[in-house]
Coordinates of C-alpha atoms in Angstrom, one line a residue:
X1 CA -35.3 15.2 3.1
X2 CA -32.7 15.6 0.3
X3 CA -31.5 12.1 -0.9
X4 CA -32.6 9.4 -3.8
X5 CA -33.7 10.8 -6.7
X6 CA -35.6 10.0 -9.2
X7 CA -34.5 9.2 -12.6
X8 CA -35.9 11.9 -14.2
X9 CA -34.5 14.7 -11.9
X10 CA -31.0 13.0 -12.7
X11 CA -31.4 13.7 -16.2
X12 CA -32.1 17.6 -15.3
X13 CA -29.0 17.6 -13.2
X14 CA -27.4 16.6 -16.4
X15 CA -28.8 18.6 -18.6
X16 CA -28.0 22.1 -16.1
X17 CA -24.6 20.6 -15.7
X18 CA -25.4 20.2 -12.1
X19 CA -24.3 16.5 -12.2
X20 CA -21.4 15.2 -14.9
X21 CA -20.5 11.4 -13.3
X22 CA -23.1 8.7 -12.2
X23 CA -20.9 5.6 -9.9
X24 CA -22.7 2.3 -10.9
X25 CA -21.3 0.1 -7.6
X26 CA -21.6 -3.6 -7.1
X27 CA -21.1 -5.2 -3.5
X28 CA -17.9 -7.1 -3.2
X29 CA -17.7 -10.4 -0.2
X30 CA -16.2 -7.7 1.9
X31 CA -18.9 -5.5 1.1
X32 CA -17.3 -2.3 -0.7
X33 CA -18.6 -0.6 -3.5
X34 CA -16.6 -2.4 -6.4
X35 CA -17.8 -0.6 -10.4
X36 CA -17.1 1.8 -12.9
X37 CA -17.6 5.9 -13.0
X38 CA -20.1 6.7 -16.3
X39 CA -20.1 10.0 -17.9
X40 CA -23.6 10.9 -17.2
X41 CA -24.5 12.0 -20.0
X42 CA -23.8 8.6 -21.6
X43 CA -25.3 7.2 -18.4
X44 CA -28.7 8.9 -19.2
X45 CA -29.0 7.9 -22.7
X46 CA -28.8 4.1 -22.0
X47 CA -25.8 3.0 -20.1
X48 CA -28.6 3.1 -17.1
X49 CA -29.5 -0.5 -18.1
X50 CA -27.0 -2.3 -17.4
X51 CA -23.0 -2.5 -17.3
X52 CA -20.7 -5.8 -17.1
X53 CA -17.7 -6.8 -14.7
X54 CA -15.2 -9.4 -14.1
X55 CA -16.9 -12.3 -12.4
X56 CA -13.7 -12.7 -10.1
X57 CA -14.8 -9.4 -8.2
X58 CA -16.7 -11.8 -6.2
X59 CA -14.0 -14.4 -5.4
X60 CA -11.1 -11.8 -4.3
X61 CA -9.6 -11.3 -1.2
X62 CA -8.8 -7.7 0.6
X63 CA -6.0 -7.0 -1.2
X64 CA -7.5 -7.7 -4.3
X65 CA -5.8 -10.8 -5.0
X66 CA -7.2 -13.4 -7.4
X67 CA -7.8 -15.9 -4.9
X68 CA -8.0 -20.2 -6.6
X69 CA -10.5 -22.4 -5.7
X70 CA -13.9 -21.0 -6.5
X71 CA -16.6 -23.0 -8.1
X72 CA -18.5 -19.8 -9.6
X73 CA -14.9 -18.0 -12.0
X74 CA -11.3 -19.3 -12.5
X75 CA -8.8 -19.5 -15.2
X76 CA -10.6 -22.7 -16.1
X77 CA -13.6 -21.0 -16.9
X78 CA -11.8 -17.9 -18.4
X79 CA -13.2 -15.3 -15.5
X80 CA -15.9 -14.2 -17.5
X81 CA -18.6 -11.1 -16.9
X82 CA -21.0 -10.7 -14.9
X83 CA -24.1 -8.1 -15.6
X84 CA -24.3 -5.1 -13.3
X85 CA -27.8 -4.2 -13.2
X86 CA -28.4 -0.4 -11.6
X87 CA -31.1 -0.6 -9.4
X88 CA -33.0 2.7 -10.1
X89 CA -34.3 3.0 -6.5
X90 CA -30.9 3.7 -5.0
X91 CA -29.8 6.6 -7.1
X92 CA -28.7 9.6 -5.1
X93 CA -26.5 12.6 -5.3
X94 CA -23.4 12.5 -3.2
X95 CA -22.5 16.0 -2.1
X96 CA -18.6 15.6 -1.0
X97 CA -17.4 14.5 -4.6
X98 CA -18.2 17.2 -7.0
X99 CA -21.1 16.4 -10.0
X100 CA -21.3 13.2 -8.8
X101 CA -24.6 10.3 -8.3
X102 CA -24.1 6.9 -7.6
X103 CA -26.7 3.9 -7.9
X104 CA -25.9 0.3 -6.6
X105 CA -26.0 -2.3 -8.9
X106 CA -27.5 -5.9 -8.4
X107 CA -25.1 -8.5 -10.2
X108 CA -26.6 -11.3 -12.7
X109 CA -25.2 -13.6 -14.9
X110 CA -25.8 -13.7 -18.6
X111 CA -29.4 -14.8 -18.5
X112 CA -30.7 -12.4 -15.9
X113 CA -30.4 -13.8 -13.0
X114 CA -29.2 -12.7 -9.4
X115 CA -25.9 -14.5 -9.0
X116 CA -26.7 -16.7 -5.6
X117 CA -23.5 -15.8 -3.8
X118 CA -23.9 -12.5 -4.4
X119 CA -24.3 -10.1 -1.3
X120 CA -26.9 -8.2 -1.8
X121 CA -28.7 -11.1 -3.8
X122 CA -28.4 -13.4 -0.6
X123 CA -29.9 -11.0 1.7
X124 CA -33.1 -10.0 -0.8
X125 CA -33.9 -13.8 -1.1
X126 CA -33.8 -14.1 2.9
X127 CA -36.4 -10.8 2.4
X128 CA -38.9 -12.7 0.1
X129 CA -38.9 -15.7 2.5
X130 CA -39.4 -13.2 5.9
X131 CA -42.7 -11.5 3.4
X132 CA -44.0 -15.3 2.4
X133 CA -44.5 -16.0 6.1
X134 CA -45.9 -12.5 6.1
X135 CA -43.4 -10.5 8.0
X136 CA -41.3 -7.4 6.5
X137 CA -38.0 -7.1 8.6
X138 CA -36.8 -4.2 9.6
X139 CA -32.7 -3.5 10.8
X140 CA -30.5 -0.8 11.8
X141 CA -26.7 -1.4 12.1
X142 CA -24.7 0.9 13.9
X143 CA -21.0 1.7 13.0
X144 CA -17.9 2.4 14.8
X145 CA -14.3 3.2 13.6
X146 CA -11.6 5.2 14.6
X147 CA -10.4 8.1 13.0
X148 CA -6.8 9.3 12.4
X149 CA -4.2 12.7 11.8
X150 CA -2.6 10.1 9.5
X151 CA -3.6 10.8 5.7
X152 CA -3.7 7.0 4.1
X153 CA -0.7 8.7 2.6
X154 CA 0.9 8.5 5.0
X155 CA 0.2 5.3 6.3
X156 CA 1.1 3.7 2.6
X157 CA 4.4 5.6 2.5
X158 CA 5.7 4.0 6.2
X159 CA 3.4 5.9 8.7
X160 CA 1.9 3.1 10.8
X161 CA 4.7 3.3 12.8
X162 CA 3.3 6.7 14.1
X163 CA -0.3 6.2 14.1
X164 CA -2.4 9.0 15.7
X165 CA -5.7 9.1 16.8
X166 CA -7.7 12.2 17.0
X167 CA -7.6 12.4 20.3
X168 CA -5.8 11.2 23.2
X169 CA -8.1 10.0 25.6
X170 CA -11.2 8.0 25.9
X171 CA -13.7 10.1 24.6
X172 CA -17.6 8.1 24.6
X173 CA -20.2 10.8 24.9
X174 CA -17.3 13.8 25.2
X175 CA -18.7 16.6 24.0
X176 CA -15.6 19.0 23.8
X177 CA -13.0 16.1 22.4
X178 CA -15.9 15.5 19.7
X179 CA -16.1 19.7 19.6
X180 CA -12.2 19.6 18.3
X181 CA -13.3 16.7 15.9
X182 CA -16.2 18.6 14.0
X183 CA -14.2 19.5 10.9
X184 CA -14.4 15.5 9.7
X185 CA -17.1 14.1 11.5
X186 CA -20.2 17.3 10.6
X187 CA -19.2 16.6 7.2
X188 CA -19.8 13.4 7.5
X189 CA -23.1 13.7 8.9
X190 CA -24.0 16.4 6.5
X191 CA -22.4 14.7 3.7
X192 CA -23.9 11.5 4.2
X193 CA -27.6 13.4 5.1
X194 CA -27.0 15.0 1.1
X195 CA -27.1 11.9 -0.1
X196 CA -30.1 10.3 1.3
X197 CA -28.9 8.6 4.4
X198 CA -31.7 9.1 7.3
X199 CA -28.8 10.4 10.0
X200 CA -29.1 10.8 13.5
X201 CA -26.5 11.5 15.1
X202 CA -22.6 11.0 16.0
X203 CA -20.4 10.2 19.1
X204 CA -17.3 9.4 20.3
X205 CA -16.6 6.0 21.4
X206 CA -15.3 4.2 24.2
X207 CA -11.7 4.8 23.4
X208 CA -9.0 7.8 22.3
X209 CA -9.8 8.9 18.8
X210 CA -13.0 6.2 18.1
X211 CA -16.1 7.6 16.5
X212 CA -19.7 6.3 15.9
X213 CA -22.2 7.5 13.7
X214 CA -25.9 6.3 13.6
X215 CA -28.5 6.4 10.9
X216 CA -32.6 5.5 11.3
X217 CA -33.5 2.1 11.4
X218 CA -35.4 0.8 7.7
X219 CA -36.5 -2.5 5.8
X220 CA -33.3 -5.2 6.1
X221 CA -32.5 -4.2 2.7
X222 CA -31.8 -0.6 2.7
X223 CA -30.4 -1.1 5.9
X224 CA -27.6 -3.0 4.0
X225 CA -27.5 -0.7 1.2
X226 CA -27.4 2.5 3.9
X227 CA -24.6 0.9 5.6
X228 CA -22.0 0.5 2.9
X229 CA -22.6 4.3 1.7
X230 CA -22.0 5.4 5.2
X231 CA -19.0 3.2 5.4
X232 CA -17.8 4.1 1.6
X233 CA -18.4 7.9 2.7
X234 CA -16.9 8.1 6.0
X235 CA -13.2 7.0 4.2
X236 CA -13.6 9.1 1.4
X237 CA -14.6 12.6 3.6
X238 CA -11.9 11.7 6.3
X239 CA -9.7 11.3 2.7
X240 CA -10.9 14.8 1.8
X241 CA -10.2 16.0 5.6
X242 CA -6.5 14.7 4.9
X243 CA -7.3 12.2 7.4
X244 CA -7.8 8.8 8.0
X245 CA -9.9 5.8 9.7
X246 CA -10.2 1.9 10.2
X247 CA -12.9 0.0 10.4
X248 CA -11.2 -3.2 11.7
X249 CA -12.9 -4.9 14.5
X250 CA -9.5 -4.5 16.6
X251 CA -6.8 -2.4 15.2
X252 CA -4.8 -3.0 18.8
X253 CA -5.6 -4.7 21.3
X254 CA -4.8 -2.4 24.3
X255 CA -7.6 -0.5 22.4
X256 CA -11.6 -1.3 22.3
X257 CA -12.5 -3.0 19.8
X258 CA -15.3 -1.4 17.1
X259 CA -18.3 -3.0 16.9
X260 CA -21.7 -2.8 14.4
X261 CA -24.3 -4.0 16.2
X262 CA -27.3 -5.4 14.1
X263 CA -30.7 -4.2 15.4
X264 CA -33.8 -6.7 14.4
X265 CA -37.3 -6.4 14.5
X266 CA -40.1 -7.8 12.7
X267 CA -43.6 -6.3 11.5
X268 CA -46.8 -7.1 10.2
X269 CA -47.6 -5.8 6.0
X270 CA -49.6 -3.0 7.6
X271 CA -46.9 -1.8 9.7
X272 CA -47.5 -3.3 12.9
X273 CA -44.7 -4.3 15.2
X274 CA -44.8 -8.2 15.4
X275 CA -42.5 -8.7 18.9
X276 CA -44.6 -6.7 20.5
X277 CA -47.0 -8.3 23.3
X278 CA -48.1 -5.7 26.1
X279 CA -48.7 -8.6 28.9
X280 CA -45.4 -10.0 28.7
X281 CA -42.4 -9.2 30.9
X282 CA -40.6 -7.5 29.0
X283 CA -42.8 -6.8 26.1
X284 CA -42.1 -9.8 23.8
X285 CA -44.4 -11.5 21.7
X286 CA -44.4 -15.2 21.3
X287 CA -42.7 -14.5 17.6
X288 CA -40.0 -12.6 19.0
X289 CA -39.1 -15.3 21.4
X290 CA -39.3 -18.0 18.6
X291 CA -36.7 -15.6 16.5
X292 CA -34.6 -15.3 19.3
X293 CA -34.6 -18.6 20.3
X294 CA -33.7 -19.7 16.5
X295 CA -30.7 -17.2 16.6
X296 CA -29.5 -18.8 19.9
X297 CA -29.4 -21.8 18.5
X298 CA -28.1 -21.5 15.4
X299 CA -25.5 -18.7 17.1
X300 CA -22.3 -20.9 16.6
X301 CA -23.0 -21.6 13.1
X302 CA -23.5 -18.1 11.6
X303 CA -20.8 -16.1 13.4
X304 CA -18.4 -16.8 10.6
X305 CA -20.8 -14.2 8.5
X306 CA -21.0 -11.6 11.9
X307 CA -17.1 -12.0 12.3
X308 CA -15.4 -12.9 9.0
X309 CA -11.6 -12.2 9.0
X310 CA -8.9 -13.6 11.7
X311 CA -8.7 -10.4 13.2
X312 CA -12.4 -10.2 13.8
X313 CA -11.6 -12.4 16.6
X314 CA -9.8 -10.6 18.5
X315 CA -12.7 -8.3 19.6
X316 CA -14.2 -10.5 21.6
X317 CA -12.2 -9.8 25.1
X318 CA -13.6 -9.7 28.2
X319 CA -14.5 -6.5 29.7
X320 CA -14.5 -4.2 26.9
X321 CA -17.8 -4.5 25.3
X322 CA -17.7 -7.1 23.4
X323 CA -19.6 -10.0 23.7
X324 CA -18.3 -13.4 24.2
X325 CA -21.1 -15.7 24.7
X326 CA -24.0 -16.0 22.7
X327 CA -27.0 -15.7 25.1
X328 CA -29.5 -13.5 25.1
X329 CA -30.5 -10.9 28.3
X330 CA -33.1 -7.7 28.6
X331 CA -30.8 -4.6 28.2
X332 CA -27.4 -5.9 29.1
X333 CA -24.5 -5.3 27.1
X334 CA -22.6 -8.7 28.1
X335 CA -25.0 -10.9 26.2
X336 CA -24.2 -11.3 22.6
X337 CA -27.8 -10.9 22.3
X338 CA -29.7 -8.1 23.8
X339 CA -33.3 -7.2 23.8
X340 CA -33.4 -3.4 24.2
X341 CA -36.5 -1.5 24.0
X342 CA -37.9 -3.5 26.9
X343 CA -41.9 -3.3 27.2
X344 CA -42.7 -1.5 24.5
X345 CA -43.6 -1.4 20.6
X346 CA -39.6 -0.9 19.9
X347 CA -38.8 -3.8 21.0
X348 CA -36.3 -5.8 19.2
X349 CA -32.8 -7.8 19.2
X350 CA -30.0 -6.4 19.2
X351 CA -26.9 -8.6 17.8
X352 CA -23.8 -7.6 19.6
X353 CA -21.7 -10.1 17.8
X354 CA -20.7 -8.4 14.3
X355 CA -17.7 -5.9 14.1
X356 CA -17.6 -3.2 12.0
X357 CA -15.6 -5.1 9.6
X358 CA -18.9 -6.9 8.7
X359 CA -20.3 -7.4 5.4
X360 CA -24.1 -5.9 6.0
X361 CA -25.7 -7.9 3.5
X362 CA -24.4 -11.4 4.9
X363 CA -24.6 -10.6 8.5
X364 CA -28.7 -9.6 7.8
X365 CA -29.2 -12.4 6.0
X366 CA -27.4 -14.7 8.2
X367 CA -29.5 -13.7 11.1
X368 CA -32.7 -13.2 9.6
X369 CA -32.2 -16.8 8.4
X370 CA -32.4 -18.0 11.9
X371 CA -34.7 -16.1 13.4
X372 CA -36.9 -17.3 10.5
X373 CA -36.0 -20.8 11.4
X374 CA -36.6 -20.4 14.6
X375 CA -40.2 -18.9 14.1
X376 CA -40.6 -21.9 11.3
X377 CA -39.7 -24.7 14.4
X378 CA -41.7 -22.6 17.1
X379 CA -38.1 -22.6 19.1
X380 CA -38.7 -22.5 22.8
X381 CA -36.8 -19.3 24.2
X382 CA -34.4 -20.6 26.8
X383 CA -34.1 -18.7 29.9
X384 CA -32.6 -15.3 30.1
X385 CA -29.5 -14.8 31.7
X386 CA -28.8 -12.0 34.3
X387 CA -25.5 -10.3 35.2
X388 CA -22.3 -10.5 34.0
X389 CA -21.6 -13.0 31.2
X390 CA -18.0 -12.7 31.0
X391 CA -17.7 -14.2 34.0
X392 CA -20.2 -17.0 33.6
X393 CA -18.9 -20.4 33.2
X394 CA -20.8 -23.3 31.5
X395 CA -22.7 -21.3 29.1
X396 CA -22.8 -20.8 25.0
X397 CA -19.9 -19.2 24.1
X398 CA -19.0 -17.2 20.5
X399 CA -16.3 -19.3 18.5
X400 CA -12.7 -18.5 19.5
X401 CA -11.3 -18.0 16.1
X402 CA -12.4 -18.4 12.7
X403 CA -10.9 -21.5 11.8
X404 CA -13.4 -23.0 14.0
X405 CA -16.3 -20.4 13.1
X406 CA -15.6 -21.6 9.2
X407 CA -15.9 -25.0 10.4
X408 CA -19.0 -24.7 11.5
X409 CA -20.5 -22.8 9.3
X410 CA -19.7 -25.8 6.4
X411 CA -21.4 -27.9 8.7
X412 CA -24.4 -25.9 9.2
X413 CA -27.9 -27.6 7.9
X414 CA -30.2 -24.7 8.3
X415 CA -27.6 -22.3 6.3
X416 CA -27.4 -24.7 3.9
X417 CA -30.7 -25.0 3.9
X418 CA -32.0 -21.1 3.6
X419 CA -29.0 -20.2 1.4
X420 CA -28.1 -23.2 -1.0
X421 CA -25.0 -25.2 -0.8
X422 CA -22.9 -23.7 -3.3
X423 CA -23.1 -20.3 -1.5
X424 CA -22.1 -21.6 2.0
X425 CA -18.8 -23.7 -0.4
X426 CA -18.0 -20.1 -1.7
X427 CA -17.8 -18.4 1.5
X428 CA -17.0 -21.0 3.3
X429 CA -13.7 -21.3 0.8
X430 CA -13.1 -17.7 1.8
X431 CA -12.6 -18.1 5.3
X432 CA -10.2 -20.7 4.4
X433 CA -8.6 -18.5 2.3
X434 CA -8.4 -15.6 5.0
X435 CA -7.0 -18.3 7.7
X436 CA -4.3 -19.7 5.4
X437 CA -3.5 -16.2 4.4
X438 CA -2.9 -15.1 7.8
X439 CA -0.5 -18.2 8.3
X440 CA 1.6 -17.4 5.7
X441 CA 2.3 -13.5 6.7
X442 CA 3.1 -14.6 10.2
X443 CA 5.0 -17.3 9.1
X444 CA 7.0 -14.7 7.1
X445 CA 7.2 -12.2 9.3
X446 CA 8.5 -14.5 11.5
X447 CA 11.1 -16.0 9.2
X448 CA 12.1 -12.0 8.2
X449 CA 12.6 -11.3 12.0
X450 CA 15.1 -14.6 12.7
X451 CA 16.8 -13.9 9.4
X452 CA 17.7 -10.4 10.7
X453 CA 18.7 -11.6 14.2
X454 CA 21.1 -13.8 12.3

């Protein structure tokens, strides 16, 4: 299929004048691409190895604001550079923006190495430790957002008061609503296809105007790396499209919510699928339980890397597919963890936990990191549960809200553990950002509102 190319067929693209701009991209804590647009030609002739950046692109918030507080850049230390290294194997064309390739960049400091808090740097070491204990994890996230008539135009310039979704009415599986939607979303697919993404298909959603595109499964770190292109690519086609889309987790809550369920399996070097055990129930091997069983455990802790802004939480409502307890059942989309695949060699987990707000790279690593522990301490898999979990009482449920996610996650001894306290200080120091954040704009907006009663 078309896709990643080599470095050598790059530099005939530039010499034909096929391709004239090369984006070297970075992965920011909210995981977008964040780096520079290179002439090619200058790109081929050396600026390949390496480019620098602020080091405060990894301690801003949304808006971009240069957030206090970080141990890693400040004024104190004069927010310095960091090195963005391309990393070769992710070069690729990318067919809706005109002469244009883009590689993703690992970032390093001044003497080489991966900075730890780092996205794509924590995921790759959770990698190494799944291929020391001879496993090589494979993931697939799914994505869901909800597209718009609105141009972001628009919606800068005052339109959120008229916000229009592409359709009016719930259209999961509808193939004539999707019909009257093909102008954005087969560009998507074919867009995204061009430029090396392993596509499969798209879908409405469960609600008017919310899409869903899917892409194959692959090793945990292309998985990542697939994820923010398709995200990246999505808003810049419906921006093309004169349209628009969201990828919050819950843009309003009469609406469903958008979700991007993580997918987890593990498999031997040679390719063999290692939560696979004919004789068992539903197919699971005594390692798949033990990885289950370590996410279970360990559910609590990690959701402030599944769900990482206050708006995440509001997802998590009963009765419209989102999960709110972290249990685990056999094909049952209640449970915040679900084994799909049941009795046979796809079996796997699927995380129903993250929104598509989610930073890939985290959300991997943060579950590979217990499943690993939970292999590592030979967990015992509790009992599944059956039914409807919404309306269980008495069993483990998902954080409410992310001031109490954060607190747990700073209190967390296996993340600690697998990813090093000073990461889990940095990110926990964002969620405390994003929560006091939050306060302040309501507390405004509720100060504006009595001032204009008065």
């Amino acid at each position: 299929m078309p896709g990643n190319m080599t470095f050598d067929a790059l530099k005939e693209a530039v010499a034909r004048g096929e391709i004239d701009t090369v984006l070297v991209a970075g992965i920011d804590m909210q995981g977008r691409l964040m780096g520079k647009r290179f002439h090619a030609a200058f790109f081929v002739n050396g600026g390949w190895e390496e480019t620098h950046c602020c080091n405060y692109l990894l301690t801003v918030d949304m808006e971009m604001t240069t957030v206090q507080g970080y141990k890693s850049s400040s004024w104190q230390t004069g927010y310095g550079d960091y090195v963005l290294k391309p990393d070769m194997t992710t070069l690729r064309p990318i067919p809706w923006l005109p002469g244009t390739a883009l590689v993703l960049g690992d970032t390093l400091d001044h003497h080489g190495h991966e900075v730890p808090h780092s996205p794509r740097a924590i995921l790759k070491r959770q990698v190494a430790r799944a291929r020391a204990m001879g496993f090589e994890p494979m993931m697939a996230t799914e994505l869901e957002f909800y597209l718009f008539e609105n141009s972001y135009e628009n919606l800068r310039d005052g339109g959120l008061a008229a916000l229009k979704p592409v359709s009016s009415y719930n259209e999961d599986y509808h193939i004539f609503q999707t019909t009257k939607e093909e102008d954005v979303m087969r560009a998507i697919r074919n867009g995204l296809y061009g430029a090396g993404i392993p596509v499969e298909n798209s879908k409405g959603e469960a609600d008017a105007g919310q899409e869903e595109v899917n892409y194959r499964y692959s090793d945990a770190l292309d998985t990542a790396d697939n994820h923010v292109i398709v995200k990246n690519g999505i808003k810049e086609i419906a921006w093309t499209k004169g349209k628009s889309v969201t990828f919050m987790a819950k843009y309003d809550h009469r609406k469903a919510g958008s979700s991007s369920h993580v997918h987890q399996s593990l498999w031997t070097k040679d390719g063999k699928p290692s939560f696979f055990d004919h004789d068992d129930k539903h197919g699971m091997s005594t390692t798949m339980k033990h990885y289950i069983a370590g996410q279970l455990a360990h559910a609590q802790e990690l959701t402030a890397f599944l769900a990482p802004y206050v708006n995440s939480y509001k997802r998590f409502t009963i009765g419209m597919f989102a999960p709110t307890k972290a249990v685990w059942s056999a094909d049952n989309r209640t449970a915040g963890f679900r084994v799909c695949g049941v009795h046979s060699k796809a079996v796997r987990v699927e995380c129903r936990i993250p929104g598509s707000d989610v930073n890939p790279y985290l959300a991997c690593a943060a579950l590979l990191a217990a499943g690993l522990a939970g292999i590592e301490g030979k967990m015992e898999l509790e009992p599944e549960m059956s039914g409807d979990m919404y309306n269980t009482a008495g069993i483990r449920e998902i954080p409410h809200n992310l001031r109490d996610a954060a607190a747990l996650l700073n209190s967390s001894k296996m993340l600690r553990k697998a990813f090093g306290d000073d990461v889990i200080d940095h990110y926990h120091h964002a969620a405390q950002w994003e929560i006091s954040e939050t306060d302040r704009v309501v507390t405004d907006f509720e100060l504006q509102r009595l001032l204009e009663r008065a």
